[in-house]
């Protein structure tokens, strides 16, 4: 067993303990937060992942594949999380100052699902919280593990400043990804439509 696999096993045990403790802590939340539709988490692999198809890279190898953006918008990411059963919709009216904060903190502590409050008192739009509060959702958003991203950033920093033309040429594989990470400036967007 590789060291990385042992660390993931430790993370799974910690997550199970947090979930068990979180279930005891939020006995009164069941009236506000409904369970997500679909089958439970039993039988799934770590973080709800399915087995990788044959020939597909896993782990650190994902960082070496072509650069891609996993999700172009927040709506796409929320829809993908919902397809995986990792979204809880709260339809009852809640106060954004007290109730939303309390529910979000409890769910974040337990590495719980993304919460979508559809009826927030005084707001004309829904509120998504805990979007990146769980490690599994960060990995889904990045398309690879945090360790792979960290290794990639470390490689870039070790290569800067380039000491030779060979070092500079070696950085070309990261140039597209770095340039794609710049924010796009828009005059208006979907968030301003409401």
Coordinates of C-alpha atoms in Angstrom, one line a residue:
X1 CA 0.0 0.0 0.0
X2 CA 1.4 3.4 -0.9
X3 CA 1.6 6.2 1.6
X4 CA -1.0 8.2 -0.3
X5 CA -3.5 5.4 0.0
X6 CA -2.9 5.2 3.8
X7 CA -3.5 8.9 4.1
X8 CA -6.8 8.6 2.2
X9 CA -7.8 5.7 4.5
X10 CA -7.1 8.0 7.5
X11 CA -9.2 10.7 5.9
X12 CA -12.1 8.3 5.4
X13 CA -12.0 7.2 9.1
X14 CA -11.9 10.9 10.2
X15 CA -14.8 11.7 7.9
X16 CA -16.9 8.7 9.2
X17 CA -16.3 9.9 12.8
X18 CA -17.2 13.5 11.9
X19 CA -20.4 12.3 10.1
X20 CA -21.4 10.2 13.1
X21 CA -20.8 13.1 15.5
X22 CA -22.6 15.5 13.2
X23 CA -25.7 13.3 13.1
X24 CA -25.9 13.4 16.9
X25 CA -25.4 17.2 16.9
X26 CA -28.1 18.1 14.4
X27 CA -31.1 16.2 15.7
X28 CA -33.3 19.3 15.4
X29 CA -32.2 20.2 11.9
X30 CA -34.2 17.4 10.2
X31 CA -37.2 19.7 10.3
X32 CA -35.4 22.3 8.2
X33 CA -33.0 20.3 6.0
X34 CA -34.4 17.4 4.0
X35 CA -32.3 14.4 3.0
X36 CA -31.1 14.5 -0.7
X37 CA -33.1 12.3 -3.1
X38 CA -31.7 9.0 -4.4
X39 CA -29.8 6.1 -2.9
X40 CA -27.8 6.6 0.3
X41 CA -24.0 6.7 0.5
X42 CA -23.7 3.0 1.5
X43 CA -21.6 1.0 -1.0
X44 CA -19.9 4.0 -2.6
X45 CA -16.1 4.3 -2.6
X46 CA -14.3 7.2 -0.9
X47 CA -16.0 10.5 -1.6
X48 CA -18.7 8.8 -3.7
X49 CA -16.3 8.1 -6.6
X50 CA -17.0 5.2 -9.0
X51 CA -14.3 2.9 -10.1
X52 CA -12.0 4.5 -12.8
X53 CA -12.5 3.0 -16.2
X54 CA -9.6 0.9 -17.6
X55 CA -6.8 3.0 -19.1
X56 CA -7.9 6.2 -17.3
X57 CA -5.3 8.0 -15.2
X58 CA -5.8 8.3 -11.5
X59 CA -4.2 10.4 -8.7
X60 CA -1.2 12.5 -9.5
X61 CA -1.4 11.4 -13.2
X62 CA -4.4 13.7 -13.6
X63 CA -2.2 16.7 -13.1
X64 CA -0.2 15.7 -16.2
X65 CA -3.2 15.5 -18.6
X66 CA -4.2 18.4 -20.8
X67 CA -5.5 21.5 -19.0
X68 CA -9.2 21.7 -18.7
X69 CA -11.8 23.6 -16.8
X70 CA -14.0 21.2 -14.9
X71 CA -16.9 23.6 -14.5
X72 CA -17.5 26.9 -16.3
X73 CA -20.1 28.3 -13.9
X74 CA -21.3 27.8 -10.3
X75 CA -24.6 26.5 -11.6
X76 CA -22.8 23.7 -13.5
X77 CA -21.0 22.7 -10.4
X78 CA -24.1 22.7 -8.2
X79 CA -25.9 20.6 -10.9
X80 CA -23.0 18.1 -10.9
X81 CA -23.0 17.9 -7.1
X82 CA -26.8 17.4 -7.2
X83 CA -26.3 14.6 -9.7
X84 CA -23.9 12.9 -7.2
X85 CA -26.5 13.3 -4.4
X86 CA -24.3 15.9 -2.6
X87 CA -26.8 18.8 -2.4
X88 CA -29.5 19.4 0.3
X89 CA -32.2 21.9 -0.7
X90 CA -33.7 23.8 2.2
X91 CA -37.2 25.0 1.1
X92 CA -38.5 26.4 4.4
X93 CA -38.0 30.1 5.1
X94 CA -34.8 30.8 7.0
X95 CA -33.1 33.8 8.5
X96 CA -29.8 34.6 6.8
X97 CA -28.2 35.9 10.0
X98 CA -28.8 33.1 12.5
X99 CA -30.3 30.0 11.0
X100 CA -28.2 29.8 7.8
X101 CA -25.0 30.3 9.7
X102 CA -25.9 27.6 12.3
X103 CA -27.0 25.1 9.7
X104 CA -24.0 25.7 7.5
X105 CA -21.5 25.4 10.3
X106 CA -22.9 22.1 11.5
X107 CA -22.9 20.7 8.0
X108 CA -19.3 22.0 7.3
X109 CA -18.0 20.4 10.5
X110 CA -19.4 17.1 9.4
X111 CA -18.1 17.4 5.8
X112 CA -21.8 17.5 4.8
X113 CA -23.4 18.3 1.5
X114 CA -23.6 21.6 -0.3
X115 CA -26.7 23.5 1.0
X116 CA -29.0 25.4 -1.3
X117 CA -31.4 27.7 0.7
X118 CA -34.3 28.5 -1.7
X119 CA -36.3 30.7 0.6
X120 CA -34.1 33.2 2.5
X121 CA -35.9 35.9 4.5
X122 CA -35.4 39.3 2.8
X123 CA -33.6 37.9 -0.3
X124 CA -34.9 37.6 -3.8
X125 CA -32.5 34.8 -4.8
X126 CA -31.4 31.4 -3.5
X127 CA -28.3 31.1 -1.4
X128 CA -25.7 28.3 -1.9
X129 CA -23.4 27.7 1.1
X130 CA -20.6 25.1 1.9
X131 CA -19.9 24.9 -1.8
X132 CA -16.2 24.0 -1.2
X133 CA -16.5 23.0 2.5
X134 CA -15.8 19.3 1.8
X135 CA -12.6 18.0 0.4
X136 CA -14.5 15.8 -2.1
X137 CA -16.1 18.8 -3.6
X138 CA -12.8 20.7 -3.9
X139 CA -11.4 17.6 -5.7
X140 CA -14.5 17.5 -8.0
X141 CA -14.1 21.2 -8.8
X142 CA -10.4 20.9 -9.6
X143 CA -10.8 17.7 -11.5
X144 CA -7.9 16.1 -9.4
X145 CA -6.7 15.7 -5.9
X146 CA -5.3 18.7 -3.9
X147 CA -2.0 16.9 -3.6
X148 CA -1.7 16.8 -7.4
X149 CA -2.4 20.5 -7.6
X150 CA 0.1 21.2 -4.9
X151 CA 2.7 19.2 -6.6
X152 CA 2.1 21.1 -9.8
X153 CA 2.4 24.5 -8.1
X154 CA 5.5 23.3 -6.4
X155 CA 7.1 22.4 -9.7
X156 CA 6.3 25.8 -11.2
X157 CA 7.8 27.6 -8.3
X158 CA 11.0 25.5 -8.3
X159 CA 11.4 26.2 -12.0
X160 CA 11.1 30.0 -11.5
X161 CA 13.1 31.9 -12.5
X162 CA 14.3 29.7 -15.3
X163 CA 18.0 29.2 -15.3
X164 CA 18.3 28.1 -18.9
X165 CA 16.3 27.9 -22.1
X166 CA 15.5 24.2 -21.2
X167 CA 13.9 25.3 -18.0
X168 CA 11.9 28.0 -19.8
X169 CA 10.8 25.4 -22.4
X170 CA 9.7 23.0 -19.6
X171 CA 7.3 25.7 -18.3
X172 CA 5.3 25.8 -21.5
X173 CA 3.2 22.9 -20.3
X174 CA 1.9 25.1 -17.5
X175 CA 1.5 28.3 -19.5
X176 CA -1.9 27.5 -20.8
X177 CA -3.3 26.5 -17.4
X178 CA -1.9 29.6 -15.7
X179 CA -3.3 31.9 -18.4
X180 CA -6.7 30.1 -18.2
X181 CA -6.8 30.9 -14.5
X182 CA -7.1 34.6 -15.0
X183 CA -10.5 36.0 -14.2
X184 CA -12.6 37.2 -17.1
X185 CA -14.0 40.7 -16.8
X186 CA -17.6 41.1 -17.9
X187 CA -19.9 44.1 -18.0
X188 CA -22.7 42.0 -16.6
X189 CA -23.4 38.4 -15.6
X190 CA -26.0 36.0 -14.4
X191 CA -25.7 37.1 -10.8
X192 CA -26.9 40.6 -11.8
X193 CA -30.0 39.4 -13.6
X194 CA -32.1 39.1 -10.4

